[in-house]
Structures are given as structure tokens and as C-alpha cells.
mmCIF file of C-alpha atoms in Angstrom:
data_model
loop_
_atom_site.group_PDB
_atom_site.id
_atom_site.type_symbol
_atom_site.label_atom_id
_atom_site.label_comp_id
_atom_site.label_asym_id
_atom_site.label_seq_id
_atom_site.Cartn_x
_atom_site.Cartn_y
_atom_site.Cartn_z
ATOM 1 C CA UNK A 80 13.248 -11.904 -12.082
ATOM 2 C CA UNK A 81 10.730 -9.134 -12.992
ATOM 3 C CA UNK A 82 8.520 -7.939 -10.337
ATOM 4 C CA UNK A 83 4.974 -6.801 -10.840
ATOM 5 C CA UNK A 84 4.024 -5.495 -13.656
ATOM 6 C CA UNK A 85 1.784 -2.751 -14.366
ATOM 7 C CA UNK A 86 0.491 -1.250 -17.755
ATOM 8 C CA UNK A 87 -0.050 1.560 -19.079
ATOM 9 C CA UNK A 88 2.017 3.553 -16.579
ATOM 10 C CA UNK A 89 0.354 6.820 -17.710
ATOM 11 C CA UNK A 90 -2.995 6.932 -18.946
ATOM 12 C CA UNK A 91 -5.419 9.867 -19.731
ATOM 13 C CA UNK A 92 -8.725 9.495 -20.600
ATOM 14 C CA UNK A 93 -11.796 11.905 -20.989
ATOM 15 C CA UNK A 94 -14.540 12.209 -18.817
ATOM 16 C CA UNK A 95 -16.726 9.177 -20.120
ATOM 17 C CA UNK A 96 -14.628 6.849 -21.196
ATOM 18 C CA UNK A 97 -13.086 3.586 -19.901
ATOM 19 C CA UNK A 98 -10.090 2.772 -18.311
ATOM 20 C CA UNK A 99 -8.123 -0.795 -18.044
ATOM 21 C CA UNK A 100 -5.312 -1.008 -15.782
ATOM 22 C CA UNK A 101 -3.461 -4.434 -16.036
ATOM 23 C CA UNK A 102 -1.434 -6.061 -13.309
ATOM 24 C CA UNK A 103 0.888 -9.337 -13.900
ATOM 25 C CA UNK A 104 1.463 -10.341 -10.402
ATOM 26 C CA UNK A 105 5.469 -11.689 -9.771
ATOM 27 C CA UNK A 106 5.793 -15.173 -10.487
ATOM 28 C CA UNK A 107 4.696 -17.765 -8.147
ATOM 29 C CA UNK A 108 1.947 -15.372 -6.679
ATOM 30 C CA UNK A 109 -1.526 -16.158 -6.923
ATOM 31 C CA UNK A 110 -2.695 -13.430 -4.554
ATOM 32 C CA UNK A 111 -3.778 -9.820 -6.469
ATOM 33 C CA UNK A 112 -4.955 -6.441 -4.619
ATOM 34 C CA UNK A 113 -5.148 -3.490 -5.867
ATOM 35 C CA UNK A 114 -4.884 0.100 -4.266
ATOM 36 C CA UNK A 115 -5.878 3.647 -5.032
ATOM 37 C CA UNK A 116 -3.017 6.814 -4.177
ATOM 38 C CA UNK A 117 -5.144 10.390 -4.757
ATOM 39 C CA UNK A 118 -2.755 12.533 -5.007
ATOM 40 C CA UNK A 119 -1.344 14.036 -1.719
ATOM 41 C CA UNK A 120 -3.171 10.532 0.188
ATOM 42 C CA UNK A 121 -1.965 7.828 1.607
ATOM 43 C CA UNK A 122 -2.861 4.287 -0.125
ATOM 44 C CA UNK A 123 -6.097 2.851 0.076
ATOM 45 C CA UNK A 124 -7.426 -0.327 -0.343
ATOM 46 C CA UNK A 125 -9.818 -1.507 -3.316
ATOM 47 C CA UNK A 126 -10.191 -5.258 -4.048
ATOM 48 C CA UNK A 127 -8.687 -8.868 -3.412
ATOM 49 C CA UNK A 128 -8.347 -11.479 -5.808
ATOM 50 C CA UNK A 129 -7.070 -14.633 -6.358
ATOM 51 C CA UNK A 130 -7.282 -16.455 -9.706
ATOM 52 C CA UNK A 131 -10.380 -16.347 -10.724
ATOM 53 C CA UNK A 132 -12.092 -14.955 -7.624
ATOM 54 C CA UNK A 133 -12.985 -11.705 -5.636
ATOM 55 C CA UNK A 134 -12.049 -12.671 -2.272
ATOM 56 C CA UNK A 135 -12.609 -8.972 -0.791
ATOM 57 C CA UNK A 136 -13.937 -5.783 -2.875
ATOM 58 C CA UNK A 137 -15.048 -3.502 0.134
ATOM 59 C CA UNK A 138 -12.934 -0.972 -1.250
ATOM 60 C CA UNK A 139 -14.371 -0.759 -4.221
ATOM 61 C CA UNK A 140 -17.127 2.132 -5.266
ATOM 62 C CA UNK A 141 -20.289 0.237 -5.763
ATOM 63 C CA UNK A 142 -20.734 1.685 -9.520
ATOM 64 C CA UNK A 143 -18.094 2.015 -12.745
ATOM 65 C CA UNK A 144 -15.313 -0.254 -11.424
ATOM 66 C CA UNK A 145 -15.038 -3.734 -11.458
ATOM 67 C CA UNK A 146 -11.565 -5.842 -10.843
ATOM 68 C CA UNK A 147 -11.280 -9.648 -12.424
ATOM 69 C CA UNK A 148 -8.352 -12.162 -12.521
ATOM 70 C CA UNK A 149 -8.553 -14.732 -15.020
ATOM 71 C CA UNK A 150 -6.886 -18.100 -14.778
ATOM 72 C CA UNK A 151 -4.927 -16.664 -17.727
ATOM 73 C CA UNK A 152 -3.802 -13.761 -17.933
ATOM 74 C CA UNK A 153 -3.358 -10.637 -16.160
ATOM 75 C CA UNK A 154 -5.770 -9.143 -13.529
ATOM 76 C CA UNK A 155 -7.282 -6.009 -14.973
ATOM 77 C CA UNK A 156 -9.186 -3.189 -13.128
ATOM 78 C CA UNK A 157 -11.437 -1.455 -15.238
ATOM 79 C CA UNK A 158 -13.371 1.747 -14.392
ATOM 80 C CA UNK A 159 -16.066 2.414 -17.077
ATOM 81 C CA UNK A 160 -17.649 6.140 -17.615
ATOM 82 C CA UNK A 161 -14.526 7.922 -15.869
ATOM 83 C CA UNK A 162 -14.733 11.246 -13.994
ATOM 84 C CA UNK A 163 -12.086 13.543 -12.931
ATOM 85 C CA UNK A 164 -12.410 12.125 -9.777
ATOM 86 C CA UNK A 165 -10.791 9.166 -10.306
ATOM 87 C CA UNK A 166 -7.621 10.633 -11.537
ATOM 88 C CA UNK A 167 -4.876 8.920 -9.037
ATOM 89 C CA UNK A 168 -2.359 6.440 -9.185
ATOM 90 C CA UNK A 169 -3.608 3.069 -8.691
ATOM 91 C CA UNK A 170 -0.986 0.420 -7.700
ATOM 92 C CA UNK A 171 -1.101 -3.327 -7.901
ATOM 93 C CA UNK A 172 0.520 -5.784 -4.712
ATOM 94 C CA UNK A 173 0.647 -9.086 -5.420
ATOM 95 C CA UNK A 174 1.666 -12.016 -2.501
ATOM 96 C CA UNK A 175 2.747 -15.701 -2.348
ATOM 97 C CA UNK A 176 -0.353 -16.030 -0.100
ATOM 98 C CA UNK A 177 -2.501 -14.269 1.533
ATOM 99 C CA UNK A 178 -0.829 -11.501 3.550
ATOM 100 C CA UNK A 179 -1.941 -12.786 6.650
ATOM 101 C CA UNK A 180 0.829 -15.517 6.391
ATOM 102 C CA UNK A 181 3.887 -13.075 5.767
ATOM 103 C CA UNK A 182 2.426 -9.698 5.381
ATOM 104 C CA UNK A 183 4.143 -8.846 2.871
ATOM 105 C CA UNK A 184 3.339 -6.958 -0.514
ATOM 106 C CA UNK A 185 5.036 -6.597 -3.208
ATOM 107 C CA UNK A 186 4.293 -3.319 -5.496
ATOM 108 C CA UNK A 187 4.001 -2.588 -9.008
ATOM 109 C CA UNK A 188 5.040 0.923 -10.294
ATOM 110 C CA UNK A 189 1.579 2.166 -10.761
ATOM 111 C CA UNK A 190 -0.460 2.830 -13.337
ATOM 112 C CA UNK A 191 -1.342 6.861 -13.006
ATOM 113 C CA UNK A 192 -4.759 7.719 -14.902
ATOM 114 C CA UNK A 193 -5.737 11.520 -15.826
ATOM 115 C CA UNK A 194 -8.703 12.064 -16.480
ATOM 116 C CA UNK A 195 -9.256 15.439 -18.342
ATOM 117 C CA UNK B 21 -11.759 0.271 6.741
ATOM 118 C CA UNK B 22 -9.930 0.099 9.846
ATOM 119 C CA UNK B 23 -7.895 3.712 10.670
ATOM 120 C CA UNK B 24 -4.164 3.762 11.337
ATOM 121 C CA UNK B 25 -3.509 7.348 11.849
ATOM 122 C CA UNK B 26 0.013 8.581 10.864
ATOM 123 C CA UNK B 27 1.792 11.817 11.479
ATOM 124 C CA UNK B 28 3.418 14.063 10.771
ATOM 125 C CA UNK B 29 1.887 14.417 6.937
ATOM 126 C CA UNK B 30 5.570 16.049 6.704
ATOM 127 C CA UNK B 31 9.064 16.120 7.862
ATOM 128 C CA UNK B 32 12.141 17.951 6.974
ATOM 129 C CA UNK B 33 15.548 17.109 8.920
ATOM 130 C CA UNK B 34 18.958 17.908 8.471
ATOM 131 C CA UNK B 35 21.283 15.445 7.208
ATOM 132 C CA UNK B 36 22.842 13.434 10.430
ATOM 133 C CA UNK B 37 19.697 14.166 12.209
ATOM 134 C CA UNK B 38 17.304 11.522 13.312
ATOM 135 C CA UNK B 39 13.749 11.363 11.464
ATOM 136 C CA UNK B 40 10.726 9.914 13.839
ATOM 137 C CA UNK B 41 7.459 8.934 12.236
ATOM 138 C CA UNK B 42 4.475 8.311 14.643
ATOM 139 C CA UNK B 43 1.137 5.709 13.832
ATOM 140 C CA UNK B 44 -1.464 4.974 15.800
ATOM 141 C CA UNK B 45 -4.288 2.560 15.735
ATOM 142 C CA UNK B 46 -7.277 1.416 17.132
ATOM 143 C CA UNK B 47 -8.132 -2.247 16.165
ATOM 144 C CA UNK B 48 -6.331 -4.640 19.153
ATOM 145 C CA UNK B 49 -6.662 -7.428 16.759
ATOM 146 C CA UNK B 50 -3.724 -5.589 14.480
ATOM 147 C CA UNK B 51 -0.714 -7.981 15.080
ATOM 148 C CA UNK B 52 1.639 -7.179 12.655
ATOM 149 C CA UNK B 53 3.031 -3.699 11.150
ATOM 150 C CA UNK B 54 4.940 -3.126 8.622
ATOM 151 C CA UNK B 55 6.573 0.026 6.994
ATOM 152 C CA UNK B 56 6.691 0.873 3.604
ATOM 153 C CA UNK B 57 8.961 3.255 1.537
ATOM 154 C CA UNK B 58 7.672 4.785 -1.493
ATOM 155 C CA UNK B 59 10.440 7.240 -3.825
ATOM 156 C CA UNK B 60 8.810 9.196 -6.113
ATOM 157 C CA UNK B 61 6.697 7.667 -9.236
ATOM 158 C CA UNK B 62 7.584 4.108 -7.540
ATOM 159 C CA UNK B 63 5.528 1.575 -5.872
ATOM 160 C CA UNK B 64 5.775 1.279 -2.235
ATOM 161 C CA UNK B 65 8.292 -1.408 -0.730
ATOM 162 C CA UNK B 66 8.778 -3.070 2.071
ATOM 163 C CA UNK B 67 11.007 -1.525 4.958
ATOM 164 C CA UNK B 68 10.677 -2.934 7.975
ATOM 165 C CA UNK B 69 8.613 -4.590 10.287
ATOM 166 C CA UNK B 70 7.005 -5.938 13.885
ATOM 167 C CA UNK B 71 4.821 -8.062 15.812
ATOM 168 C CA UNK B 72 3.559 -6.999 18.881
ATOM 169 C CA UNK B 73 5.611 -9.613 20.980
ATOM 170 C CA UNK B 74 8.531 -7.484 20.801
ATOM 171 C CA UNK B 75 8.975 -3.718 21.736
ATOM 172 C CA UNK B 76 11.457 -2.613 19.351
ATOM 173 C CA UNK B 77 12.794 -4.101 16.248
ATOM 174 C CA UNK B 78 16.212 -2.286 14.685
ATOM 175 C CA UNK B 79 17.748 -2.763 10.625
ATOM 176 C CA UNK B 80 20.855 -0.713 10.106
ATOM 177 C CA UNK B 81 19.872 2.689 10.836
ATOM 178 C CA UNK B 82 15.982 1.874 10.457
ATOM 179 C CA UNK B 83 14.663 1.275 14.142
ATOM 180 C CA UNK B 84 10.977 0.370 14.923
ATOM 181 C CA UNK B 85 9.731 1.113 18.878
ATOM 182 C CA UNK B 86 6.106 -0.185 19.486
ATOM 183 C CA UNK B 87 3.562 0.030 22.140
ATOM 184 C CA UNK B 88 1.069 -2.454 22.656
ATOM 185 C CA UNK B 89 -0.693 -0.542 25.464
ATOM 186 C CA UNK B 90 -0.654 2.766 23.705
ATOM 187 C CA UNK B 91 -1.686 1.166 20.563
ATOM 188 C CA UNK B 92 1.147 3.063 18.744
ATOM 189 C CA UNK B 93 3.969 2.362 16.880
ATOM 190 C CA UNK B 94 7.002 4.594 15.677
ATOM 191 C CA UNK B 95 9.891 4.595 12.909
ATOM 192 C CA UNK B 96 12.976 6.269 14.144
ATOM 193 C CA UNK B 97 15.685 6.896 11.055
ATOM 194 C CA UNK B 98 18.910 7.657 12.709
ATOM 195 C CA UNK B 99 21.839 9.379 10.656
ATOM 196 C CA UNK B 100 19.012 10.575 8.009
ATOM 197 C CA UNK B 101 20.320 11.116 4.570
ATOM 198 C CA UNK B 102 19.638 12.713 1.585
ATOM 199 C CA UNK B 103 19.045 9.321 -0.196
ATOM 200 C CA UNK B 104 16.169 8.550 2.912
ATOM 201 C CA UNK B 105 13.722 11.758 1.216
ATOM 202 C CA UNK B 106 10.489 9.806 0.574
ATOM 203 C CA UNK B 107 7.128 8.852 1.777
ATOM 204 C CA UNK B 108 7.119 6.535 4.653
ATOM 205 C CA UNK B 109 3.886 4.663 5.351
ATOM 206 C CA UNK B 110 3.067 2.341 8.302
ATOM 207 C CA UNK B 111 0.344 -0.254 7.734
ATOM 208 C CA UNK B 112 -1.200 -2.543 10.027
ATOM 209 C CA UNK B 113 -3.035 -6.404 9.241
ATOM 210 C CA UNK B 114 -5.013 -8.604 11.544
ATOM 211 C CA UNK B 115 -3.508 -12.113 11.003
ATOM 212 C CA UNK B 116 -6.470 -13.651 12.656
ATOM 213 C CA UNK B 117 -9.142 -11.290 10.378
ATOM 214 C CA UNK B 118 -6.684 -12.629 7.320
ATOM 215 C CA UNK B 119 -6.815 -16.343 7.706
ATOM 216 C CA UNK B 120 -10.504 -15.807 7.564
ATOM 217 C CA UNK B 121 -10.267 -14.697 4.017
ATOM 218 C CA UNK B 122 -12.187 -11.198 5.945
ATOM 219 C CA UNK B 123 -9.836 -7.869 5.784
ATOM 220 C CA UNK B 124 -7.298 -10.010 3.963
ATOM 221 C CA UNK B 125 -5.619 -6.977 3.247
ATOM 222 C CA UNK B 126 -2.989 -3.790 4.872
ATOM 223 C CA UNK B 127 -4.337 -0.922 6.352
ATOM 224 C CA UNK B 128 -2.133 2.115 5.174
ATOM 225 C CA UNK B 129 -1.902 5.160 7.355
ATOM 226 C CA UNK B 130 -1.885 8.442 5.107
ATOM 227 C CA UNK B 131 1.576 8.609 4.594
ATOM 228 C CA UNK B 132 4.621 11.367 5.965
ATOM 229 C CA UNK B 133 6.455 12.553 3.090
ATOM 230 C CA UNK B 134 10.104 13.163 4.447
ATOM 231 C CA UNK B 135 12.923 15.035 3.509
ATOM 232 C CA UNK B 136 16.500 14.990 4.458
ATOM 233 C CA UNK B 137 18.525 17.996 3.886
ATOM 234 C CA UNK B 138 21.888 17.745 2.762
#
């Protein structure tokens, strides 16, 4: 009964480059969100999804990162031209529903991104 | 973003000892608060958690104490242990906000990073 999956764990890029982060939300969930952790923070909230959907992305800088969840497939966070300031762990939740119906999330390792 | 303000940022207690965590918030249409445990290069989990109907919700030696009024909410950890060190986080969600597809989503506080000595 795996839970939610994240990949690559570790990943280090250079300044310019592009990150994807993939999430496989735990079976039977259709609800996706994704968090940043900067090292030293607490968690904070990026972007919503359901399949195929953004339902809520007010987390998410307005330039270099964009979040998608296919009908097939994993939902990916990608964050084009990186800087050193988005080195941080960034951590997947997926739900059954939406968390206002149990509130709560389940978590995915992380996927922790260095950016030299 | 709505704020939930956590503190301390860090805690040290003695094994035996009892470890208190303290969140506050502003939004009154938060009704629900969970806490979340997070060991080190893991994902957060769920701890515990409470509605505002109640006052104080207990799980083994996990006990929350909330107040509506005060718009605060604490997690006491009686007979701390070694295996307890981690960071604690208390979140907050508006169920309301949620079912309106708006906010669908936890607040985190910042996070107290505990540790129990032995």
C-alpha cells in the first residue's frame, strides 16, 4: 500500500536550468498540492490540483514555475531557469477529497532541489 | 495566505518532562486544526487533531487544549521521549472557505523543532 510518491528525492541543478519534481498521489486520491519547506521554515503552500485542473495556485511565484496533473500520469511541478533561491524541499500531499471534508494530508518524502 | 503563528521556533526538554507547543491565529472562519509531525528528511504526518466544538482533545500522551475566544490552540506532550525529537507543526483550514473550492488548502504555522533529552 505505497503512499505518495515523490521523485527524484535529491536533485541539484545549476543556476538556469530546469527542474521536474514528480508526485504519484496514494491510490484512490484525486486531490494533489504541493508545498515548499526553505530550509529552517515552516511549510508553505504552492498549488492545488485535481486531475487535470488547477483548482488554487496562489502560492505559486507568478514566473518559472508551473504545476500540471494529467489524467495520466503523475503531477509534476516544474520550475524553469532555477536560482539559488529556490533551493528547498518541496513536498507533495495528496487527499481522498478536498481537505475541507477530512482535513487530512497525506505527505510524500520530498523531493529536496540544490541549486548550485 | 492566512497566518497561524507558532512558537516556540525551539524546544528542548528532559526526558519525562512535558513539551507544550503554542499557535495562534487570526481567521474565525478556521474550524479545524490539525498537528503534524515531521522526523528528519520525512514528510510531515498527521498527529492529531480538533474542531472548535470541543476544548481539549487527548491521544495517548498527545493532548490538544484549544481556545476559541483566544483564537489559540496548544499541543501538550506529556512523558516526552527521546523518540518525540522532531518538528511539530499546527495548521489550520476553513471548511466553509474549502467547500468553495477557495483556500482549499492547510495553513502551516512555521514549525517548533523539539528535542527530548534522554
Amino acid at each position: 500500500n505505497a503512499g505518495v510518491m515523490q521523485n527524484p528525492r535529491h536533485l541539484v541543478r545549476r543556476r538556469g536550468q530546469e527542474a521536474r519534481l514528480r508526485c504519484s498521489p496514494m491510490k484512490g486520491h484525486s486531490h494533489v498540492y504541493w508545498y515548499r519547506q526553505l530550509p529552517e521554515e515552516g511549510l508553505k503552500f504552492m498549488v492545488y490540483l485535481q486531475k487535470e485542473n488547477i483548482i488554487d495556485e496562489s502560492g505559486m511565484p507568478k514566473e518559472r514555475f508551473s504545476a500540471e496533473f494529467p489524467k495520466e500520469g503523475p503531477s509534476i511541478l516544474r520550475i524553469q531557469q532555477v536560482v539559488r533561491g529556490d533551493s528547498a524541499a518541496y513536498f507533495c500531499a495528496s487527499s481522498r477529497s478536498g481537505t475541507g471534508l477530512s482535513g487530512e494530508l497525506f505527505f510524500g518524502e520530498g523531493s529536496r532541489l540544490t541549486v548550485l | 495566505q492566512q497566518q497561524v503563528k507558532q512558537s516556540p521556533q525551539s524546544l528542548i526538554v528532559q526526558k519525562g518532562g512535558i513539551s507544550i507547543i503554542n499557535c495562534a491565529y487570526e481567521n474565525t472562519a478556521f474550524d479545524y486544526f490539525p498537528w503534524y509531525q515531521q522526523f528528519p528528511g520525512k514528510g510531515p504526518a498527521l498527529l492529531i487533531a480538533i474542531r472548535p466544538d470541543v476544548s481539549e482533545k487527548k491521544e495517548g500522551r498527545f493532548t490538544i487544549s484549544f481556545n476559541k475566544s483566544a483564537k489559540q490552540f496548544s499541543l501538550h506532550i506529556m512523558d516526552s521521549q527521546p523518540g518525540d525529537s522532531a518538528t511539530y507543526f499546527c495548521a489550520a483550514i476553513s471548511w466553509r472557505e474549502a467547500n468553495n473550492n477557495a483556500g482549499n488548502m492547510l495553513t502551516f504555522g512555521g514549525g517548533t523543532r523539539l528535542m527530548v533529552k534522554p
